[in-house]
Coordinates of C-alpha atoms and ligand atoms in Angstrom, one line a residue:
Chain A
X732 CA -19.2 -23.9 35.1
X733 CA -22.0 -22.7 37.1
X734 CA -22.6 -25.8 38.0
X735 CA -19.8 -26.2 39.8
X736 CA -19.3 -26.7 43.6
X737 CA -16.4 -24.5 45.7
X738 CA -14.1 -26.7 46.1
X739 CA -14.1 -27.8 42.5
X740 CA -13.1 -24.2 41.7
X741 CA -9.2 -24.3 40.8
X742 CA -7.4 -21.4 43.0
X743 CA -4.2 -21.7 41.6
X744 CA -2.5 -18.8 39.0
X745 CA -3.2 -20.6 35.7
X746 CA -0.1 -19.9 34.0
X747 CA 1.7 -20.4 30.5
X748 CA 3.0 -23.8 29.2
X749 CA 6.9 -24.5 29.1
X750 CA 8.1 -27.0 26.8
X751 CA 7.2 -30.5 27.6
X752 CA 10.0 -32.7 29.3
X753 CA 12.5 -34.2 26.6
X754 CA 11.9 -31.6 24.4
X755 CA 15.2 -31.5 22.2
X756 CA 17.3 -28.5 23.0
X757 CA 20.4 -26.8 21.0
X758 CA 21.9 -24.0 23.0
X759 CA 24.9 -23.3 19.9
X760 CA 27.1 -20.4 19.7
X761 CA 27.2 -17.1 18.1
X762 CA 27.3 -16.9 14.6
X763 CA 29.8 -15.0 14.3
X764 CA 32.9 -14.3 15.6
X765 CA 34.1 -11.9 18.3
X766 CA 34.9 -11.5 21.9
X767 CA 31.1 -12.1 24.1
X768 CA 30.2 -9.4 25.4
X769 CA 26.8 -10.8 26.7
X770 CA 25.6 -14.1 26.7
X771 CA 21.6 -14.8 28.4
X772 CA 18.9 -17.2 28.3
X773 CA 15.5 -16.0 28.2
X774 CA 12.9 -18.3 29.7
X775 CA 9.9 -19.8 27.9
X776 CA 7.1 -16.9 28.0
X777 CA 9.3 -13.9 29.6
X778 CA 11.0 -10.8 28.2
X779 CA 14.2 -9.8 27.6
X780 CA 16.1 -6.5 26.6
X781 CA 19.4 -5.0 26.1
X782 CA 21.4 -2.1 24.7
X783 CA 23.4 -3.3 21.4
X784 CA 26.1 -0.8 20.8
X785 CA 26.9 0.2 17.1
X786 CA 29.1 -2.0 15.7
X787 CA 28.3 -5.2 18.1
X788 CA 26.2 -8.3 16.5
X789 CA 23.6 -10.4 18.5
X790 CA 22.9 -13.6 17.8
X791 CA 19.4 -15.3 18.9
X792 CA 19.6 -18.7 19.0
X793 CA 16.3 -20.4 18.8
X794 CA 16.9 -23.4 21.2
X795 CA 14.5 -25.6 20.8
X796 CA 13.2 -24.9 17.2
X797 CA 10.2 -22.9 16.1
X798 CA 10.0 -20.5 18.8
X799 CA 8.7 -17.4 18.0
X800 CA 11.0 -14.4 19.0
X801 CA 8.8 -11.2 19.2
X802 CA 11.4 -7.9 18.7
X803 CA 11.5 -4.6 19.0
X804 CA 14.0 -2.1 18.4
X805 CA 14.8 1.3 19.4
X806 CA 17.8 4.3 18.9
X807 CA 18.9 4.0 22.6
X808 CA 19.4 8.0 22.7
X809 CA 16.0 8.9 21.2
X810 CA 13.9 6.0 21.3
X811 CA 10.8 8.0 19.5
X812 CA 13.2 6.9 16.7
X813 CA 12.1 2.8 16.9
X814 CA 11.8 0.1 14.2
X815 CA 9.1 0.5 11.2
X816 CA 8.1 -2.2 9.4
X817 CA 6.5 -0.4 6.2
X818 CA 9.8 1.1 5.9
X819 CA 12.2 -1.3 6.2
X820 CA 9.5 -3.6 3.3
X821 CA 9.8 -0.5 0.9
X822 CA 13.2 0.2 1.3
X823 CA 14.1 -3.6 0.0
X824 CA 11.0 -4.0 -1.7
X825 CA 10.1 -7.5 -0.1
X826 CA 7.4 -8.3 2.0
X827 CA 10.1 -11.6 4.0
X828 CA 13.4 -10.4 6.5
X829 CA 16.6 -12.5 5.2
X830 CA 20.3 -11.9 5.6
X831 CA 20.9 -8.5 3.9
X832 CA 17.7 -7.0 5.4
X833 CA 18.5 -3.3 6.8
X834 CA 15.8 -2.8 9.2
X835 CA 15.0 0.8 9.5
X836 CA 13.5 3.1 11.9
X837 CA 10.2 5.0 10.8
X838 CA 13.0 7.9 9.9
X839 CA 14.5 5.9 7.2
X840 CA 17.5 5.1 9.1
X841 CA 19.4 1.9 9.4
X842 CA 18.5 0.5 12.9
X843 CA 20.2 -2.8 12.4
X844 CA 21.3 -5.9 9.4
X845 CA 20.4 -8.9 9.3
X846 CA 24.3 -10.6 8.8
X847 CA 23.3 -14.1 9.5
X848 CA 20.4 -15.9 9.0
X849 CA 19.8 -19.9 9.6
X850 CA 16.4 -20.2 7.6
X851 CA 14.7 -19.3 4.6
X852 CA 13.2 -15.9 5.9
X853 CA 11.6 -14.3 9.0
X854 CA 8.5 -12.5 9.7
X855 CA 8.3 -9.0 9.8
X856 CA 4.1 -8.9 9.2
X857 CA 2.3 -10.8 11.8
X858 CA 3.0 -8.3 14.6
X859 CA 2.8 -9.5 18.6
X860 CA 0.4 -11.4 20.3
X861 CA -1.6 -10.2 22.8
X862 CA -4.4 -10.9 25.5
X863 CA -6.5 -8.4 23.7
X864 CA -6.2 -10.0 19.9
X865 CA -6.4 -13.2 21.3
X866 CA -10.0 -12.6 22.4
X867 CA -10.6 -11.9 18.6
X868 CA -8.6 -14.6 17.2
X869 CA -9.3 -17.1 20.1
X870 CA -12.3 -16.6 21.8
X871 CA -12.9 -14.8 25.4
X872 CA -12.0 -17.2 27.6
X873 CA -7.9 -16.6 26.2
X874 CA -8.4 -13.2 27.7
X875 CA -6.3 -14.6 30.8
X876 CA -3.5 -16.0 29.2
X877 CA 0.0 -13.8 28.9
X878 CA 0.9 -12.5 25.6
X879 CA 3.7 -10.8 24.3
X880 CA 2.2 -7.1 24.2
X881 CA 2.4 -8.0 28.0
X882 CA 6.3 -8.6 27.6
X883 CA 6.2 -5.5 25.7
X884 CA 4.6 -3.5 27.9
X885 CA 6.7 -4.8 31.2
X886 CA 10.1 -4.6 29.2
X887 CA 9.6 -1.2 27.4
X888 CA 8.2 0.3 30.7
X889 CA 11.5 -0.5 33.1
X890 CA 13.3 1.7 30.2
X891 CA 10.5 4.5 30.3
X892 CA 8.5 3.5 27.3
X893 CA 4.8 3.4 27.3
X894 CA 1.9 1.4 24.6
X895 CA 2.8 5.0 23.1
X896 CA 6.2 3.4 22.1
X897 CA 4.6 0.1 20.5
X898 CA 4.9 -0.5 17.3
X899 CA 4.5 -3.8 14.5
X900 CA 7.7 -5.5 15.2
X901 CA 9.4 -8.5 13.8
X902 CA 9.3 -12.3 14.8
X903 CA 12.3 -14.4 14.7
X904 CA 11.8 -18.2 13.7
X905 CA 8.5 -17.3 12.7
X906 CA 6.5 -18.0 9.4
X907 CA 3.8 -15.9 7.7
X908 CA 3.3 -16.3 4.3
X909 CA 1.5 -14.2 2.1
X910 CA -0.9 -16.0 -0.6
X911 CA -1.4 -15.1 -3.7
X912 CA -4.7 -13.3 -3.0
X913 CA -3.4 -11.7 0.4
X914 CA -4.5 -14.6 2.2
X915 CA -1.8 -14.7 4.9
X916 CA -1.2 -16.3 8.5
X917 CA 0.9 -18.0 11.1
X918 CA 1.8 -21.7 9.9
X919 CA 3.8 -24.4 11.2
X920 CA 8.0 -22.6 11.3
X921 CA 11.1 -23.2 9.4
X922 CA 13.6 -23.2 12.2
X923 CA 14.9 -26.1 14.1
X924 CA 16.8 -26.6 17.6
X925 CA 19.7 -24.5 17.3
X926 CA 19.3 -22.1 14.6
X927 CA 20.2 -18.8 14.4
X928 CA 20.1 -15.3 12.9
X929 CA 22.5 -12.3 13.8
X930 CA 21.9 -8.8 13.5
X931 CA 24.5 -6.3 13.5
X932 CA 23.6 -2.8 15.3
X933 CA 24.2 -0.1 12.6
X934 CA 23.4 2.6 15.9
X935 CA 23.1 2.1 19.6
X936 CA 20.0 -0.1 19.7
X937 CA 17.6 -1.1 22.6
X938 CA 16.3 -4.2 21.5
X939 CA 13.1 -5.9 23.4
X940 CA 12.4 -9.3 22.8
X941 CA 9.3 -11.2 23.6
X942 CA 9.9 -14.9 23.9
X943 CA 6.5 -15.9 22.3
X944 CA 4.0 -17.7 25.4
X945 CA 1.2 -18.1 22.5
X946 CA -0.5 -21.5 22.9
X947 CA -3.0 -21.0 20.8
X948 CA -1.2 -21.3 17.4
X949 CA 2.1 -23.1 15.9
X950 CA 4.2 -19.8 16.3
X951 CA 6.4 -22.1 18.5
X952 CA 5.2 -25.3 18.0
X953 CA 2.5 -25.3 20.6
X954 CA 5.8 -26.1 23.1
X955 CA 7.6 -22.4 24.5
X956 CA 11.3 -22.7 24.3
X957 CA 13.7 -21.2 26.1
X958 CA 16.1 -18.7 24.0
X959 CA 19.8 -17.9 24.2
X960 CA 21.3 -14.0 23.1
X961 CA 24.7 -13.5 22.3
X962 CA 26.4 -9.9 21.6
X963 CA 29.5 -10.2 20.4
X964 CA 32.2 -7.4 19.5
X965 CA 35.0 -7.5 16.9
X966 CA 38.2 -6.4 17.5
X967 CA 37.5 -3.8 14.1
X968 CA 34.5 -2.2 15.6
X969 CA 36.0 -1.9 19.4
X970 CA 36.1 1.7 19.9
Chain B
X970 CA 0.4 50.9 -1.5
X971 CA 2.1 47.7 -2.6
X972 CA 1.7 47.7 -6.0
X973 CA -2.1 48.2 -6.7
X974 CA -3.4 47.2 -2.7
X975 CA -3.8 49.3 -0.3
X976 CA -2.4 47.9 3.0
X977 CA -0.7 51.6 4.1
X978 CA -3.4 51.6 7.1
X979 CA -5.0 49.3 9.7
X980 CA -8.3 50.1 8.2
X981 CA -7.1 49.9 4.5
X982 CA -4.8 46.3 5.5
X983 CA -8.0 45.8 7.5
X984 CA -10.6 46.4 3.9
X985 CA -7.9 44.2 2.0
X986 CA -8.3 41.3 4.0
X987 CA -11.6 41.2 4.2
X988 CA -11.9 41.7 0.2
X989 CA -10.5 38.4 -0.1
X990 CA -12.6 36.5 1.8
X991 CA -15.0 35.1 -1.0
X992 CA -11.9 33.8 -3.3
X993 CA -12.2 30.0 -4.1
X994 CA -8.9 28.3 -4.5
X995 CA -8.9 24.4 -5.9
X996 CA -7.4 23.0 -2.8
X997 CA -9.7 24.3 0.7
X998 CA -12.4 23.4 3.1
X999 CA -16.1 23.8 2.3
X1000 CA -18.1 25.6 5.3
X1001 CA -20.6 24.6 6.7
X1002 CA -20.0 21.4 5.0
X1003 CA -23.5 20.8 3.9
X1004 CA -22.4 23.6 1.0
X1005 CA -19.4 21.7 -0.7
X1006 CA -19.9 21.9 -4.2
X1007 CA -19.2 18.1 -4.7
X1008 CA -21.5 16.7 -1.9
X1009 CA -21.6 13.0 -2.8
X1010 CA -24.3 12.1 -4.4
X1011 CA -27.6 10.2 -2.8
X1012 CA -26.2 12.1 0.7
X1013 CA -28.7 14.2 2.2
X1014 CA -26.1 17.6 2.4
X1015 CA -27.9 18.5 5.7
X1016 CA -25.9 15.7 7.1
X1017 CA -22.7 16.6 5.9
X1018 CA -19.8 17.0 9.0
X1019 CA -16.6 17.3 7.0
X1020 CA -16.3 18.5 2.9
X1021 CA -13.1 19.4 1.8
X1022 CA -10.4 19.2 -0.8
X1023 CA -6.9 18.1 -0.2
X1024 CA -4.4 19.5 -2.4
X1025 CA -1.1 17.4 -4.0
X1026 CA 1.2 16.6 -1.0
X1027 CA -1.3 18.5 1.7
X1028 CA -2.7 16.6 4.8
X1029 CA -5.9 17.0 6.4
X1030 CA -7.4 15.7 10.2
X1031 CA -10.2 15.5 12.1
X1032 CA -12.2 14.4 15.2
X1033 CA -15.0 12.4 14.1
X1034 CA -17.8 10.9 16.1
X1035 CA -18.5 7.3 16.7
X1036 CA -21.4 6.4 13.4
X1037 CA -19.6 8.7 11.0
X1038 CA -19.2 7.3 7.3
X1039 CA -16.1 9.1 5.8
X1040 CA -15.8 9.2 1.9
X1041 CA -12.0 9.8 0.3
X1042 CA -12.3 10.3 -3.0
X1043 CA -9.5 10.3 -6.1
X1044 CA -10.7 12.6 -8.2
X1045 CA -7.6 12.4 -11.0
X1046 CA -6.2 8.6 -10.3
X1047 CA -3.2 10.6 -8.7
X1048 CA -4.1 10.5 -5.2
X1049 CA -3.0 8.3 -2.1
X1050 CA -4.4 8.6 0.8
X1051 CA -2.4 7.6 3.3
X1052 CA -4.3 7.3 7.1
X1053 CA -4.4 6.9 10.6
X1054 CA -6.7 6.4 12.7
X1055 CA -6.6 6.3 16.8
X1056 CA -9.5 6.5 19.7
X1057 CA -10.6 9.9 20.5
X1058 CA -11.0 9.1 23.9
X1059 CA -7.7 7.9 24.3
X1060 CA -5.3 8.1 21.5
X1061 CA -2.8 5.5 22.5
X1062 CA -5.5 3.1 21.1
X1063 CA -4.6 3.4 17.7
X1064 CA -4.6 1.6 13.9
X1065 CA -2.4 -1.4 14.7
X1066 CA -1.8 -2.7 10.9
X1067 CA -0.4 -5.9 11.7
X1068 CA -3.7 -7.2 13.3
X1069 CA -5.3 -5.4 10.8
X1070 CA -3.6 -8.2 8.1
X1071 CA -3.5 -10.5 10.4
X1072 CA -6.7 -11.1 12.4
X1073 CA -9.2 -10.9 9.1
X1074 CA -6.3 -13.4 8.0
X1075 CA -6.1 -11.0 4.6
X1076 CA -3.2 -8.6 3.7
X1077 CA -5.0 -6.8 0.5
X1078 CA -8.3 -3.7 2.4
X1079 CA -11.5 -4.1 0.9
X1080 CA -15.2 -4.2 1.3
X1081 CA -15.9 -5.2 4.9
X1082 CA -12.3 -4.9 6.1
X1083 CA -12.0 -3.4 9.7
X1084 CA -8.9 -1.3 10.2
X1085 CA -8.0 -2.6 14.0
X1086 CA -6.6 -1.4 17.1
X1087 CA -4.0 -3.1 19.1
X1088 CA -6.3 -3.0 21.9
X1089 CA -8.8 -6.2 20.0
X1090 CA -11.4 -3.5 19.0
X1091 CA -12.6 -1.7 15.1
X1092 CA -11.0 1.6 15.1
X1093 CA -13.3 1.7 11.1
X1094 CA -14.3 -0.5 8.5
X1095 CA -14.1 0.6 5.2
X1096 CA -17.4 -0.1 3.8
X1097 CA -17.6 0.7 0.0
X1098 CA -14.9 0.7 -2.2
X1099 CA -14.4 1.1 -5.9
X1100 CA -11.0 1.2 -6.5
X1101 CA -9.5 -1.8 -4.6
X1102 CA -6.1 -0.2 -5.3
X1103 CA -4.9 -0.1 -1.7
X1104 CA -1.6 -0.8 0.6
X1105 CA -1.0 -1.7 3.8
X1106 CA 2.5 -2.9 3.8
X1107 CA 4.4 0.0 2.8
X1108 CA 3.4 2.7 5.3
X1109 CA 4.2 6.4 3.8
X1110 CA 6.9 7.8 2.7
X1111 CA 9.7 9.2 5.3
X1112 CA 11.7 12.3 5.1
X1113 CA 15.2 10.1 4.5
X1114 CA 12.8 8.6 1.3
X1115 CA 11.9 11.7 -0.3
X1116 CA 15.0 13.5 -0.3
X1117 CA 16.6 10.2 -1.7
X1118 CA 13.9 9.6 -4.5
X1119 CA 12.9 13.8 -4.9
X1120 CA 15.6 15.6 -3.4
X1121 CA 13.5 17.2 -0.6
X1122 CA 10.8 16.3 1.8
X1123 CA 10.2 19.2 3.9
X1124 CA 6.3 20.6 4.2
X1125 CA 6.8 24.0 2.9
X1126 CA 8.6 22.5 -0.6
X1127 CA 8.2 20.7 -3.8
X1128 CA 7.9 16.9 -2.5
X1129 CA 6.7 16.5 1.3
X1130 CA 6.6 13.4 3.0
X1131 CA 4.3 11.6 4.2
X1132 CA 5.4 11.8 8.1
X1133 CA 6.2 15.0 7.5
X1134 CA 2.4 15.8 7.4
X1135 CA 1.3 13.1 9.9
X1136 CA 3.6 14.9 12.2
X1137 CA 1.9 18.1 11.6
X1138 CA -1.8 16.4 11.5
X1139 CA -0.8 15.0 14.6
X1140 CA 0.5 17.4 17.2
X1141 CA -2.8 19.3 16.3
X1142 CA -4.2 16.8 18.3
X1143 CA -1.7 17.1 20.8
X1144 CA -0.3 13.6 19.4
X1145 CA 3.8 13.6 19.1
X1146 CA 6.3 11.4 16.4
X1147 CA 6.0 8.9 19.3
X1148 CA 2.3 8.4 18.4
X1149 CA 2.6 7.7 14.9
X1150 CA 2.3 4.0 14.1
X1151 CA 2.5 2.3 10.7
X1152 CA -0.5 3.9 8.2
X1153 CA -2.3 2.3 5.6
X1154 CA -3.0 3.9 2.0
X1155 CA -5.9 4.5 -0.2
X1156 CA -6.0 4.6 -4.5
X1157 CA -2.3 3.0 -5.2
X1158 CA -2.0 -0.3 -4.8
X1159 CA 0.6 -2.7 -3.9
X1160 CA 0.4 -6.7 -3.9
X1161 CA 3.2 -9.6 -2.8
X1162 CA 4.7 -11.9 -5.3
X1163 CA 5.9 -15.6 -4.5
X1164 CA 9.3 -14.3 -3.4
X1165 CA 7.8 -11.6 -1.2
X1166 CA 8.6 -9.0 -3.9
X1167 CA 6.5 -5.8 -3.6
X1168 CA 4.7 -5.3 -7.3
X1169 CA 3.2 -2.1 -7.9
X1170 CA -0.2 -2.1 -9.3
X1171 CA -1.1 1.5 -8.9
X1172 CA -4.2 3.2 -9.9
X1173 CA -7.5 2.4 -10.9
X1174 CA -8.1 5.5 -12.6
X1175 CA -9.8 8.7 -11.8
X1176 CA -12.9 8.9 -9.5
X1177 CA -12.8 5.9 -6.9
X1178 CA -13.6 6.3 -3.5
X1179 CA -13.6 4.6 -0.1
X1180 CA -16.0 4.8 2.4
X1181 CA -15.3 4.2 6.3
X1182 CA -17.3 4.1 8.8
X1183 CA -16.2 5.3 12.5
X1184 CA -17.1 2.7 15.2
X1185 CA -15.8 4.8 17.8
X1186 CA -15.1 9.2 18.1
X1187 CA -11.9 9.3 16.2
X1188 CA -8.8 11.7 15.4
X1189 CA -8.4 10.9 11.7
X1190 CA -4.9 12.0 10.0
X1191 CA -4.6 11.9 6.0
X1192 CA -1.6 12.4 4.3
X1193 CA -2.4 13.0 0.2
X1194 CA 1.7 12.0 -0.9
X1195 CA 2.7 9.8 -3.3
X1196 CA 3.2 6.3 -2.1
X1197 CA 6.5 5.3 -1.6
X1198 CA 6.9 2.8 -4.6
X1199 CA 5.2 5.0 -7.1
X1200 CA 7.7 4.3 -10.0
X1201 CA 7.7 7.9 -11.5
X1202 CA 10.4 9.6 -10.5
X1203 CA 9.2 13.4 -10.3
X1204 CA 6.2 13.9 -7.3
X1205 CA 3.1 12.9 -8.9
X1206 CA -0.3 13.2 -6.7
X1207 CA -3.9 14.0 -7.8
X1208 CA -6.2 16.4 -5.2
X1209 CA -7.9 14.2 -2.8
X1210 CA -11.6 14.8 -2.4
X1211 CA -12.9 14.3 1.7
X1212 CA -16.8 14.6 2.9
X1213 CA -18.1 13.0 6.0
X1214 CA -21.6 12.5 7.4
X1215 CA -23.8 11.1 10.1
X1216 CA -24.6 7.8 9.6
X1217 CA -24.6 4.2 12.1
X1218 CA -21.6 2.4 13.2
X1219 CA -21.4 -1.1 12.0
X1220 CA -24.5 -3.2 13.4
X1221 CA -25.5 -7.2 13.1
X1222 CA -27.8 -6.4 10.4
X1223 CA -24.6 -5.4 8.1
X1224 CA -23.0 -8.5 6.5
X1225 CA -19.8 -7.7 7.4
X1226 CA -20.3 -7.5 11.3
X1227 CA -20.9 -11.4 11.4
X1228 CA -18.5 -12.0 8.5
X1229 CA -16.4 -14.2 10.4
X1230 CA -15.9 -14.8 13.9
X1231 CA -12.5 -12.6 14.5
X1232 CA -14.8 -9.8 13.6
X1233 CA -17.7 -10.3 14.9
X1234 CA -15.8 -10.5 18.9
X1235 CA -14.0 -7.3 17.4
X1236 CA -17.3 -5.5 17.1
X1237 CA -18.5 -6.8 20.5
X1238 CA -15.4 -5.9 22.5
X1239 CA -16.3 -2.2 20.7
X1240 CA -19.6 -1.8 22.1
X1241 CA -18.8 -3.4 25.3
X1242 CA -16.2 -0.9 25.6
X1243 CA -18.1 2.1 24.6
X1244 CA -21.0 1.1 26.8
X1245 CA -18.6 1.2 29.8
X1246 CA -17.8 4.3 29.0
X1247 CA -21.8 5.5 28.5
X1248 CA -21.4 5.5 24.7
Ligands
ZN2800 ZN1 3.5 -13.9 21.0

């Protein structure tokens, strides 16, 4: 590097990969039925966020397979009231997110069900990545690249939230197993182009989401996807 | 009078408080530390910061300085520790358990584990350990929890929970329920099955401890509650011995610093940090 001249110095913004050209992409539908109420794509490496009230479902569709949706939820009338991960674990006694899984706030409370699910489990343990970790994980000269703490951070902050309001969240299409003497990490996924998990708000929920821009391990296949969220409202829970 | 006291007059209420002053109970802070009457052996007491006993279902907190080597301590097999640490300097830096499993690539604490912020820096490594009975998936136990499983949760009863007390620790520090992330526990311990299934292992018996070490000033919260899978169904929790002294923060001459590389940039973005700040 020092080496190099001035005009060999790159003085463009280096910025994240999008999925390479002929990438297969399944865009599907919601999972379950009901009138749409909102229906969004997220690009490859941005943020995304949206009030789900009680009652309503949203489906994420993971578009083109493997792609690691980062999420955070919140009670959208007292969001110091957010998602927990240790107590939505003890509550069902399993370390893996499948359909059934209540995921509560830190209060106990049901925040949200898992009513659909397309694979085998999610992950609810590897938390977000972030410019910071990856200087651990990676090396110092990730430091630059955007992470999803960064999503985070941007998304949570245009509804008032602060790092203060970060928590461990869960990761749609994501796989960490745990071994058998705690060894545990991010593998290659178990999802595929077009599959899907829905979530049924049990409360008014702001839900952030983090469409993964890692590049540094297979949380989405070393190819950033694009992701599709449906709400959807049934007649029984209009109000 | 009230029965055989005195307490009629300021001076006589004044004479009756005072007469109480030398009382022990089992459960209290020893001051000046250096006098606790079970300073860890091999520890010089003159370097003693912090000796104290934690009763069943009582908290305990404190601002430690960067270099501090904290010893929790379960003196009956009944204890669990449950802890948080965050930055003194500026608390939204704070445990972050998910990179705690994830960036040591191992779910189960231990010797040499560092307990990690979610800013890429060691909030603590634990340091010695003779239980190896520990959790970090389950958190502590919630208000909803105990008043399911006990029937109450609230500080001043039978069965408090675990964020009951954190929420007290913390808004001595000025910290709110907004500042409480996910906590790791000490002396019960927990362990995935194939399935994901959370086994209990619980206790390794009376007298373990665990030693951390503070790589930066911290605000330590400990919650001594039952962890939330504890099969028994009445609130059963041991006292929780805690001392503290001055001692180093982690350096390359200790094995763990250079233990693998994730850690070893986690130690280096600490210090490079600290010595920004003239630390
Ligand atoms: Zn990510």
């Amino acid at each position: 590097m020092s080496t190099d001249t001035v005009d060999e110095i790159r003085t463009t913004v280096p910025v994240g990969a999008v999925y390479a050209p002929g990438s297969r992409l399944d865009w599907s539908e919601a999972l379950v039925p009901g009138d749409v109420v909102l229906d969004e794509r997220v690009a490859p490496n941005a943020p995304w966020s949206a009030v789900v009230r009680a009652g309503d479902v949203l489906t994420i569709v993971d578009v083109g397979g493997n792609q690691s949706a980062d999420c955070l939820m919140f009670n959208a009338h007292d969001p110091s009231e957010r998602y927990s991960v240790p107590d939505t674990l003890a509550w069902q006694g399993n370390a893996y997110v499948r359909e059934g899984t209540v995921l509560r706030s830190g209060l106990g409370h049901p925040l949200m069900t898992v009513v659909g699910n397309e694979i085998d489990r999610q992950d609810t343990i590897g938390g977000a990545c972030s410019k910071e970790s990856n200087t651990l994980r990676y090396g110092h000269h990730t430091a630059y690249q955007h992470g999803c703490r960064e999503n985070f951070l941007a998304e949570a902050s245009r509804h008032g939230l602060t790092s203060r309001d970060l928590v461990s969240n869960l990761n749609w299409f994501m796989n960490v197993p745990v071994e058998a003497d705690g060894a545990l990490g991010i593998v290659d996924g178990l999802s595929a182009p077009g599959r899907r998990v829905a979530i049924r708000a049990d409360m008014d929920v702001l839900v952030i989401v983090s469409n993964c821009p890692q590049m540094n391990n297979p949380c989405n296949e070393f190819n950033p996807t694009p992701l599709r969220m449906i709400v959807t409202r049934s007649e029984d829970t209009d109000r | 009078m009230v029965g055989t006291r005195d307490t009629a007059s300021v001076l006589a209420a004044r004479a009756d408080a005072r007469a109480q002053g030398a009382n022990v109970s089992d459960w209290m802070p020893y001051l000046p530390a250096a006098t606790s009457p079970f300073a860890p052996h091999g520890v010089d007491p003159s370097t003693l910061v912090w000796a104290e006993t934690v009763a069943p279902g009582g908290y305990t907190h404190k601002v430690v300085a960067r270099g501090t080597r904290l010893r929790l301590e379960d003196v009956t097999g009944d204890a669990c520790a449950h802890v948080l640490v965050f930055n003194a300097l500026e608390p939204w830096e704070r445990l972050n358990v998910a990179d705690t499993q994830k960036i040591p690539w191992q779910a189960y604490l231990g010797v040499g584990h560092p307990l990690l912020s979610g800013e890429g820096r060691v909030l603590a490594t634990v340091v010695a350990d003779t239980s190896a009975r520990h959790d970090a998936f389950c958190g502590t136990s919630s208000d909803e929890w105990n008043v399911v499983k006990y029937g109450d949760a609230a500080p001043q009863g039978p069965s408090p929970s675990g964020r009951a007390q954190f929420t007290l620790a913390g808004v001595k520090h000025g910290l709110t329920p907004r500042d409480l992330p996910p906590s790791v526990s000490f002396f019960q311990g927990v362990r995935v099955e194939d399935d994901g299934a959370l086994a209990w292992q619980g206790s390794a018996g009376p007298g373990t401890y665990v030693d951390l070490v503070a790589e930066m000033p911290l605000i330590v919260l400990v919650a001594n509650v039952p962890h939330p899978l504890d099969p028994r169904t009445d609130y059963v929790v041991g006292p929780l011995r805690v001392h503290a002294w001055r001692t180093a923060p982690s350096s390359p001459a200790d094995e763990h610093y250079g233990a693998s590389p994730e850690r070893e940039r986690a130690y280096l973005n600490t210090t490079d940090y600290l010595e920004a700040r003239g630390l």
